């Protein structure tokens, strides 16, 4: 048992106030309280990156972020960014490059790629590999993911 | 509005939960306790689809404040069957084809149940009189009335 | 029944007050990258999670003249982005690049990494090599502790229950030559098998000043005092370097676990020391 | 969207504070305390909750008096009935004394709503609701019911016929609550009856009528006639009374009385019926009701 | 042909996945849903003396606590979606909940259903189990000895023994110019799909238990029904888009537990395993000890091959006998050897049970025989490609079982093409040393023929010319359902976007068998092709009638019927309307049957037991850090005869994914079992490749069109990860001259091989 803690935050552009447990993770909060499902739970301890969300614009692993510490912050998941040109471009690129197989890593992968490409204009393949190295994929072997990301980076130049 | 904590006996089990004054018993049963037997039909006490037993007597959950049932006993249609064994009334409804779309059935059965508890051997008129608050749109009532009567005891001396 | 509360004070005074009052089981949280797995694994059962995230006083990097001060709440990615760190503490910059993964770097803080006191803590090794000092504060007052005497065991430090790390300080001596190397079993998200940091100053071909630190080869991140001692005053010939490797391999105190055996870790410690020295000197060997 | 479309009867939208007094005194105290703050009494809720759902009412305070023991149940004190205001219609129906001695009330109750509603609705609620069509009203009026109105200041008594002021309006003052109904004991050679016309069974009345008669041989010694839902309030028809009193019961007398009832009322046309129909039907109801009461008082079926 | 076959195509499911809109198993909830949790054994081997559930049951919010006694048929037989009874050691006993004996750490002992996951978790801790720890046995060779600790109820822990003999191996070895001997070991491996096991189940108005679950095998509904003791048609399984499978979701995971909890509570119930639970208690890839002896003449011709294969089945039988069958038949690899002696054995231990994993028993011997081939080449001073040229099977060759290969064999061509594409070696400064390695592989697609495998598919044209497909194929991310859409689009000449498919529902879609054994494109692809062609024929003959031409001059393109050599076009909708008007069926449902055979004599396996093989090769370049033993894979070339690439994008996806999947097998992946206790319980100890570890994989796809799948396609899912491991260890040998015979080739292993003691 832990006592509730009241938080107010913005989730995908929506003002949200809620009560969370002291030990509630941001991921648990998003999935069970707000029923936002595009952030996945793959390992529960920050080893896989399927739970990636943007916290005040920075990609983080929401399964190791306290929901309470998102108080006053801005949280974005992929489903809240469908209209951002860069995200759209990445989604399109992932689809056409065949970078999506089982799809479980895809939302987190695209979020990480998007926030990286926001900062970095013409990254090398290795830069991209390092940037995405916190997000595991077990299906693709990463090549098509790097291809897809690089293609968008080139377009941004 | 101040939330208050209420305790009731629901289908034989004690339950304690916090409710807001303007929560209706029907919505608490359906949305919070997931007992969806009682149905919303009209919301103003005209159709009887939300009938449950409060302290043993049929009442309308759509017009009952959840706060107001603190300390009371509530039985819903889910509380009627014992495990896999249906209540004789439920059996009778099945046997007499008294169930068509089934939406009125839970309320109907709760009302009928309390009729038979009050009056084990009602006449057909008494049955029709008693269930008049439970609207059925499919059956034309005949099969329902005969189902209920089939559960009635023989009048002594008759 | 076990209860746990959460508090996120906005001022240091408030935080220290809470920290002082809470007799038992207060657990300080910054980036929370460790606390949640530990909670789930029931390694900890605090009665209060005290989040210091909102304490502005613990943020920011300042390089004034010859001292660099890094607020305890500085995230690893903030370190990476800092020009001051890149210039005055390249070794810390290098370590940050190999720290966990890009996402965790957005949450993990330098103070948290040190307070967590993992033997493999990647930020501790370069800071040891940099002779860093910790500013520690409590409601009772302030004190400073050299990082080299901060760790007392796996997950253990000299921090009192009511104390917080406020900042990390180290001299910004850009003349000294420094290098950090991390050896893990994977390119990212890898716990160090061995990590090494060195800081050297060469005068007239001889080592005038040496700081050596190792990670993941002892119960705590450790200074390589014997290795330092050996190096000082020597001319860095291939033979000396070879010997230095041996000294290092003997000095470290690793264990065998699922990742590697003790003897392999000793070997790697030596190898990495040699490489770090070469890196530090830009390959310019006599 | 107009207001009608916006009402959502799945939910109870108004927000209010809920008060649950244990005793009458406590209830009266609450009523007094919030007298100017839009406080309403909740008993059975079958009318109040509907009004709140449809937006006709949005009280700030609800005082639930349903569970106050001293306000519920019926006591018989030297013949007279003392009916607690929160006694449910079902409870009254189950009372042998009412079935045997107070036919008008019994028939009114029988005609009302459905068992489930009668288990919830209270007699006090039915009256305080102030509906012109309230079925218990004419019945209780002809039975000469006196109500007890209580407040922190004390109690006052009022004839039920003076209780109704208009649709939804009663003689209750702020801070006041109907606590008890007093109905005289049953006189010898008396009888009463209630009749109503609705659209379907258990419907709200188009017209309802109650009659009370005391018989002296073949003469009407005393009587009361009340009609519902033909005027802003239930009415006692004095004209008919003065005509009947003392007259010898006969077919002609009945039909004359019936005609007088028809003349005496000025109903309106609404969704449930037209003025013409109400007038026409009230005459017939009146005759049947008077005859039934007469027979119950021991009289011969008039010829 | 309107030609969508062979074109790189975005998969129909890709967009929803890229948007995060796909509702995976754990993303789904129902009103009133309870959460299920499993209490797992703390010991690998123990006797359960008592279980006290009172405290747990008393916890508010707990709705059910179940133990073995609450399971109607707790001991049942493992089935794997096969509709044919193949008894004879292929279908072993397993327990739903541990009873009496606990066989492995993490075995399910009790189930809890509660109103929240947290309450369920709390309840687990209130269940008191009294264990008497037992010694257990953890090494298969030890377990196989007489008198060893009995893992199960029978004395012997040996589940299955096979033998394959051809000629006289011992005799031939005596006359061989060179004999290579070696013992090769491969470890426990976790599938590490990113989606942990999960499902939601509920009871419907027909008393049917519906289970919406992430699985490769919806046909486990029969097994679940058997446990509950209810008719098959009272259990319905709906497969979700799975977040990866790789064989790990081939066995039952949460299904039975959910069914039991729903049956008990009458409430919907969700169960999702933690990653720790997943690693602890779902199946692992079989560790093997493989003793190989290969004899060859000086000219490089192999004259004899002896192999003794021992696999660790773990605590329960599951698929071990089948996996072993693959190993035995694949033990000689794609080489024609006249004298062969293969013995194979799989043994129960108190380790986590082992079962299917991408490569299914073919991949383990592949590491052994390709290491031997490389060593043989070195020993004889023959180029590794040359020695394969000399020995590889070709069309008409006879395998060790006497099966005559009657289809095209692209060997050693795939190896040569791969090696060639590697190009010039990279140069790297000391202490790095660079080396290259090549390995070939073969693996079957389609299930063992004695299972008499079948698949069904249903295709329906709508009045507006759009098409609806229904096929019970579980989609685990390989594009299983998308390729079916493509086949239909091809045959009916409509756009991919006009084809909508419903998959993976035992009640509503025609049963298509399992998504295992690299069989879906082959089996369901053919079933769908058959159905689509029948419909096509019906439409064309109607069109022929309408146009007054013979139907063989007609084709379907872009929603129209076109006439050969004419500009006339008849809109498809017109034809459909005409058919509908006459009451012709606008749908077609077809079944495809694989070739069948009988269960072979296990003591002397003979003949053909697989429908066909896929052949491929990997060429890799590695750099080895000679001071640390660290290996970096610089480049991987994967060359396969894919038969026909239905969707090159998906085919490449398999080749690239498969290569990296088993690059991890070669270099870093191992579930470390320490006397039955998992020492790598999470993804921070069990390391799989990150993007920073994975090099780009260059894919070369040869299309000889001689496969058994639609349009001559072959299966790729599993074959794609074959031969990468030996290619890497061969490259390590090329770089630093040490041969790693035990996977994974960790830096420490490599360094020790180079330096001996450190």
CSV table of N, CA, C and O in Angstrom, one decimal, chain C residues 197-267:
chain,number,residue,atom,x,y,z
C,197,UNK,N,40.0,4.8,-15.9
C,197,UNK,CA,40.3,6.2,-16.2
C,197,UNK,C,41.6,6.6,-15.8
C,197,UNK,O,42.1,6.2,-14.7
C,198,UNK,N,42.4,7.4,-16.6
C,198,UNK,CA,43.7,7.8,-16.1
C,198,UNK,C,43.8,9.3,-16.4
C,198,UNK,O,43.2,9.9,-17.3
C,199,UNK,N,44.6,10.0,-15.6
C,199,UNK,CA,45.0,11.3,-15.8
C,199,UNK,C,46.5,11.5,-15.5
C,199,UNK,O,46.9,11.0,-14.5
C,200,UNK,N,47.2,12.0,-16.5
C,200,UNK,CA,48.7,12.0,-16.4
C,200,UNK,C,49.2,13.4,-16.7
C,200,UNK,O,48.6,14.2,-17.4
C,201,UNK,N,50.3,13.7,-16.1
C,201,UNK,CA,51.1,14.9,-16.5
C,201,UNK,C,52.5,14.4,-16.7
C,201,UNK,O,53.1,13.8,-15.8
C,202,UNK,N,53.0,14.7,-17.9
C,202,UNK,CA,54.4,14.3,-18.2
C,202,UNK,C,55.3,15.5,-18.2
C,202,UNK,O,55.0,16.5,-18.8
C,203,UNK,N,56.4,15.5,-17.4
C,203,UNK,CA,57.4,16.5,-17.5
C,203,UNK,C,58.7,15.9,-17.8
C,203,UNK,O,59.1,14.9,-17.1
C,204,UNK,N,59.4,16.5,-18.7
C,204,UNK,CA,60.7,16.0,-19.2
C,204,UNK,C,60.6,14.4,-19.3
C,204,UNK,O,61.3,13.7,-18.7
C,205,UNK,N,59.6,14.0,-20.2
C,205,UNK,CA,59.5,12.6,-20.5
C,205,UNK,C,59.1,11.7,-19.3
C,205,UNK,O,59.0,10.5,-19.4
C,206,UNK,N,59.0,12.3,-18.1
C,206,UNK,CA,58.6,11.5,-17.0
C,206,UNK,C,57.2,11.8,-16.5
C,206,UNK,O,56.8,12.9,-16.6
C,207,UNK,N,56.6,10.8,-15.9
C,207,UNK,CA,55.3,11.0,-15.3
C,207,UNK,C,55.4,11.8,-14.1
C,207,UNK,O,56.1,11.3,-13.1
C,208,UNK,N,54.9,13.0,-14.1
C,208,UNK,CA,55.0,13.9,-12.9
C,208,UNK,C,53.8,13.7,-12.0
C,208,UNK,O,53.9,14.0,-10.8
C,209,UNK,N,52.7,13.3,-12.6
C,209,UNK,CA,51.5,13.3,-11.9
C,209,UNK,C,50.6,12.2,-12.5
C,209,UNK,O,50.5,12.1,-13.7
C,210,UNK,N,50.1,11.3,-11.7
C,210,UNK,CA,49.3,10.2,-12.2
C,210,UNK,C,48.0,9.9,-11.3
C,210,UNK,O,48.1,9.9,-10.1
C,211,UNK,N,46.9,9.9,-12.0
C,211,UNK,CA,45.7,9.4,-11.3
C,211,UNK,C,45.1,8.3,-12.1
C,211,UNK,O,45.0,8.4,-13.3
C,212,UNK,N,44.9,7.1,-11.4
C,212,UNK,CA,44.3,6.0,-12.1
C,212,UNK,C,43.1,5.5,-11.3
C,212,UNK,O,43.1,5.4,-10.1
C,213,UNK,N,42.0,5.2,-12.1
C,213,UNK,CA,40.8,4.7,-11.4
C,213,UNK,C,40.3,3.5,-12.2
C,213,UNK,O,40.4,3.5,-13.4
C,214,UNK,N,39.7,2.6,-11.4
C,214,UNK,CA,39.1,1.4,-12.1
C,214,UNK,C,37.6,1.2,-11.6
C,214,UNK,O,37.2,1.6,-10.5
C,215,UNK,N,36.8,0.7,-12.5
C,215,UNK,CA,35.4,0.4,-12.2
C,215,UNK,C,35.2,-1.1,-12.4
C,215,UNK,O,35.8,-1.7,-13.2
C,216,UNK,N,34.3,-1.6,-11.6
C,216,UNK,CA,33.8,-3.0,-11.7
C,216,UNK,C,34.8,-4.1,-11.4
C,216,UNK,O,34.6,-5.2,-11.7
C,217,UNK,N,35.9,-3.7,-10.7
C,217,UNK,CA,36.9,-4.7,-10.4
C,217,UNK,C,37.1,-4.7,-8.9
C,217,UNK,O,38.2,-5.2,-8.4
C,218,UNK,N,36.2,-4.2,-8.1
C,218,UNK,CA,36.3,-4.2,-6.7
C,218,UNK,C,35.0,-3.9,-6.1
C,218,UNK,O,34.1,-3.5,-6.8
C,219,UNK,N,34.8,-4.0,-4.8
C,219,UNK,CA,33.5,-3.7,-4.2
C,219,UNK,C,33.0,-2.3,-4.5
C,219,UNK,O,31.8,-2.0,-4.5
C,220,UNK,N,34.0,-1.4,-4.8
C,220,UNK,CA,33.6,0.0,-5.1
C,220,UNK,C,34.5,0.4,-6.3
C,220,UNK,O,35.5,-0.2,-6.5
C,221,UNK,N,34.0,1.5,-7.0
C,221,UNK,CA,35.0,2.1,-7.9
C,221,UNK,C,36.2,2.4,-7.1
C,221,UNK,O,36.1,2.9,-6.0
C,222,UNK,N,37.4,2.2,-7.7
C,222,UNK,CA,38.6,2.3,-6.9
C,222,UNK,C,39.7,3.2,-7.5
C,222,UNK,O,39.8,3.2,-8.8
C,223,UNK,N,40.4,3.9,-6.7
C,223,UNK,CA,41.7,4.5,-7.2
C,223,UNK,C,42.7,3.5,-7.3
C,223,UNK,O,42.9,2.6,-6.4
C,224,UNK,N,43.6,3.5,-8.3
C,224,UNK,CA,44.7,2.6,-8.4
C,224,UNK,C,45.9,3.2,-7.8
C,224,UNK,O,46.9,3.5,-8.6
C,225,UNK,N,46.0,3.3,-6.5
C,225,UNK,CA,47.1,4.0,-5.9
C,225,UNK,C,48.4,3.4,-6.2
C,225,UNK,O,49.4,4.1,-6.6
C,226,UNK,N,48.5,2.1,-6.1
C,226,UNK,CA,49.8,1.4,-6.3
C,226,UNK,C,50.2,1.7,-7.8
C,226,UNK,O,51.4,2.0,-8.1
C,227,UNK,N,49.2,1.5,-8.7
C,227,UNK,CA,49.6,1.8,-10.1
C,227,UNK,C,50.1,3.2,-10.3
C,227,UNK,O,51.1,3.5,-11.0
C,228,UNK,N,49.4,4.2,-9.6
C,228,UNK,CA,49.8,5.6,-9.7
C,228,UNK,C,51.3,5.7,-9.2
C,228,UNK,O,52.2,6.2,-9.9
C,229,UNK,N,51.5,5.1,-8.0
C,229,UNK,CA,52.8,5.2,-7.4
C,229,UNK,C,53.9,4.6,-8.3
C,229,UNK,O,54.9,5.2,-8.5
C,230,UNK,N,53.5,3.5,-9.0
C,230,UNK,CA,54.5,2.9,-9.9
C,230,UNK,C,54.8,3.8,-11.0
C,230,UNK,O,56.0,4.0,-11.4
C,231,UNK,N,53.8,4.5,-11.5
C,231,UNK,CA,54.0,5.3,-12.7
C,231,UNK,C,54.8,6.5,-12.5
C,231,UNK,O,55.6,6.9,-13.3
C,232,UNK,N,54.5,7.2,-11.3
C,232,UNK,CA,55.1,8.5,-11.1
C,232,UNK,C,56.7,8.4,-11.1
C,232,UNK,O,57.2,7.5,-10.5
C,233,UNK,N,57.3,9.3,-11.9
C,233,UNK,CA,58.7,9.3,-11.9
C,233,UNK,C,59.3,8.4,-13.0
C,233,UNK,O,60.5,8.4,-13.3
C,234,UNK,N,58.4,7.6,-13.6
C,234,UNK,CA,58.9,6.7,-14.7
C,234,UNK,C,58.9,7.4,-16.0
C,234,UNK,O,58.1,8.3,-16.3
C,235,UNK,N,59.7,6.8,-16.9
C,235,UNK,CA,59.7,7.2,-18.3
C,235,UNK,C,58.8,6.1,-19.0
C,235,UNK,O,59.1,4.9,-18.8
C,236,UNK,N,57.8,6.5,-19.8
C,236,UNK,CA,56.8,5.5,-20.2
C,236,UNK,C,57.3,4.7,-21.4
C,236,UNK,O,56.9,4.9,-22.6
C,237,UNK,N,58.3,3.8,-21.2
C,237,UNK,CA,58.8,2.9,-22.3
C,237,UNK,C,57.8,1.8,-22.4
C,237,UNK,O,56.9,1.5,-21.5
C,238,UNK,N,57.9,1.0,-23.4
C,238,UNK,CA,57.1,-0.2,-23.6
C,238,UNK,C,57.2,-1.1,-22.4
C,238,UNK,O,56.2,-1.7,-21.9
C,239,UNK,N,58.4,-1.3,-21.9
C,239,UNK,CA,58.6,-2.2,-20.8
C,239,UNK,C,57.9,-1.7,-19.6
C,239,UNK,O,57.1,-2.4,-18.9
C,240,UNK,N,58.0,-0.4,-19.3
C,240,UNK,CA,57.4,0.2,-18.1
C,240,UNK,C,55.9,0.0,-18.3
C,240,UNK,O,55.2,-0.4,-17.3
C,241,UNK,N,55.4,0.3,-19.5
C,241,UNK,CA,53.9,0.1,-19.7
C,241,UNK,C,53.5,-1.3,-19.4
C,241,UNK,O,52.5,-1.6,-18.7
C,242,UNK,N,54.3,-2.3,-19.9
C,242,UNK,CA,54.0,-3.7,-19.6
C,242,UNK,C,54.0,-3.9,-18.1
C,242,UNK,O,53.0,-4.5,-17.6
C,243,UNK,N,54.9,-3.4,-17.4
C,243,UNK,CA,55.0,-3.6,-15.9
C,243,UNK,C,53.8,-3.0,-15.3
C,243,UNK,O,53.1,-3.5,-14.4
C,244,UNK,N,53.4,-1.7,-15.8
C,244,UNK,CA,52.3,-1.0,-15.2
C,244,UNK,C,51.0,-1.9,-15.4
C,244,UNK,O,50.2,-2.0,-14.4
C,245,UNK,N,50.9,-2.6,-16.5
C,245,UNK,CA,49.8,-3.5,-16.7
C,245,UNK,C,49.7,-4.5,-15.6
C,245,UNK,O,48.7,-4.7,-15.0
C,246,UNK,N,50.9,-5.1,-15.4
C,246,UNK,CA,51.0,-6.2,-14.3
C,246,UNK,C,50.5,-5.6,-13.0
C,246,UNK,O,49.7,-6.2,-12.3
C,247,UNK,N,51.1,-4.4,-12.7
C,247,UNK,CA,50.8,-3.8,-11.4
C,247,UNK,C,49.3,-3.6,-11.2
C,247,UNK,O,48.7,-4.0,-10.3
C,248,UNK,N,48.7,-3.1,-12.3
C,248,UNK,CA,47.2,-2.9,-12.3
C,248,UNK,C,46.5,-4.2,-12.1
C,248,UNK,O,45.7,-4.3,-11.2
C,249,UNK,N,46.9,-5.2,-12.9
C,249,UNK,CA,46.2,-6.5,-12.8
C,249,UNK,C,46.3,-7.0,-11.4
C,249,UNK,O,45.4,-7.7,-10.9
C,250,UNK,N,47.4,-6.8,-10.7
C,250,UNK,CA,47.5,-7.3,-9.3
C,250,UNK,C,46.8,-6.4,-8.4
C,250,UNK,O,46.2,-6.9,-7.4
C,251,UNK,N,46.7,-5.1,-8.7
C,251,UNK,CA,46.1,-4.2,-7.7
C,251,UNK,C,44.6,-4.4,-7.6
C,251,UNK,O,44.0,-4.3,-6.6
C,252,UNK,N,43.9,-4.6,-8.8
C,252,UNK,CA,42.5,-4.7,-8.8
C,252,UNK,C,42.0,-5.9,-8.0
C,252,UNK,O,42.8,-6.9,-7.8
C,253,UNK,N,40.8,-5.8,-7.5
C,253,UNK,CA,40.3,-6.9,-6.6
C,253,UNK,C,38.9,-7.4,-7.2
C,253,UNK,O,37.9,-7.3,-6.5
C,254,UNK,N,38.9,-7.9,-8.4
C,254,UNK,CA,37.6,-8.3,-9.0
C,254,UNK,C,37.1,-9.6,-8.5
C,254,UNK,O,37.8,-10.4,-7.8
C,255,UNK,N,35.8,-9.9,-8.8
C,255,UNK,CA,35.2,-11.2,-8.5
C,255,UNK,C,34.9,-12.0,-9.8
C,255,UNK,O,34.8,-11.3,-10.8
C,256,UNK,N,34.6,-13.2,-9.7
C,256,UNK,CA,34.0,-14.0,-10.8
C,256,UNK,C,32.5,-13.9,-10.7
C,256,UNK,O,31.9,-14.1,-9.6
C,257,UNK,N,31.8,-13.6,-11.8
C,257,UNK,CA,30.4,-13.7,-11.8
C,257,UNK,C,29.9,-14.2,-13.2
C,257,UNK,O,30.7,-14.6,-14.0
C,258,UNK,N,28.6,-14.0,-13.5
C,258,UNK,CA,28.1,-14.6,-14.7
C,258,UNK,C,28.7,-13.9,-15.9
C,258,UNK,O,28.7,-14.5,-17.0
C,259,UNK,N,29.2,-12.7,-15.7
C,259,UNK,CA,29.7,-12.0,-16.9
C,259,UNK,C,31.2,-12.4,-17.3
C,259,UNK,O,31.5,-12.4,-18.4
C,260,UNK,N,32.0,-12.6,-16.2
C,260,UNK,CA,33.4,-12.9,-16.5
C,260,UNK,C,34.0,-13.5,-15.2
C,260,UNK,O,33.5,-13.3,-14.1
C,261,UNK,N,35.2,-14.1,-15.4
C,261,UNK,CA,35.9,-14.6,-14.2
C,261,UNK,C,36.9,-13.5,-13.7
C,261,UNK,O,37.2,-12.5,-14.3
C,262,UNK,N,37.3,-13.8,-12.5
C,262,UNK,CA,38.2,-12.8,-11.8
C,262,UNK,C,39.5,-12.6,-12.7
C,262,UNK,O,39.9,-11.5,-13.0
C,263,UNK,N,40.1,-13.8,-13.1
C,263,UNK,CA,41.4,-13.6,-13.8
C,263,UNK,C,41.2,-12.9,-15.1
C,263,UNK,O,42.1,-12.1,-15.5
C,264,UNK,N,40.1,-13.1,-15.8
C,264,UNK,CA,39.9,-12.3,-17.0
C,264,UNK,C,39.8,-10.8,-16.7
C,264,UNK,O,40.4,-10.0,-17.4
C,265,UNK,N,39.1,-10.5,-15.6
C,265,UNK,CA,38.9,-9.1,-15.3
C,265,UNK,C,40.3,-8.4,-14.9
C,265,UNK,O,40.6,-7.3,-15.3
C,266,UNK,N,41.1,-9.2,-14.2
C,266,UNK,CA,42.4,-8.7,-13.9
C,266,UNK,C,43.2,-8.4,-15.2
C,266,UNK,O,43.7,-7.3,-15.4
C,267,UNK,N,43.1,-9.4,-16.1
C,267,UNK,CA,43.8,-9.2,-17.4
C,267,UNK,C,43.4,-8.0,-18.1
C,267,UNK,O,44.1,-7.1,-18.5
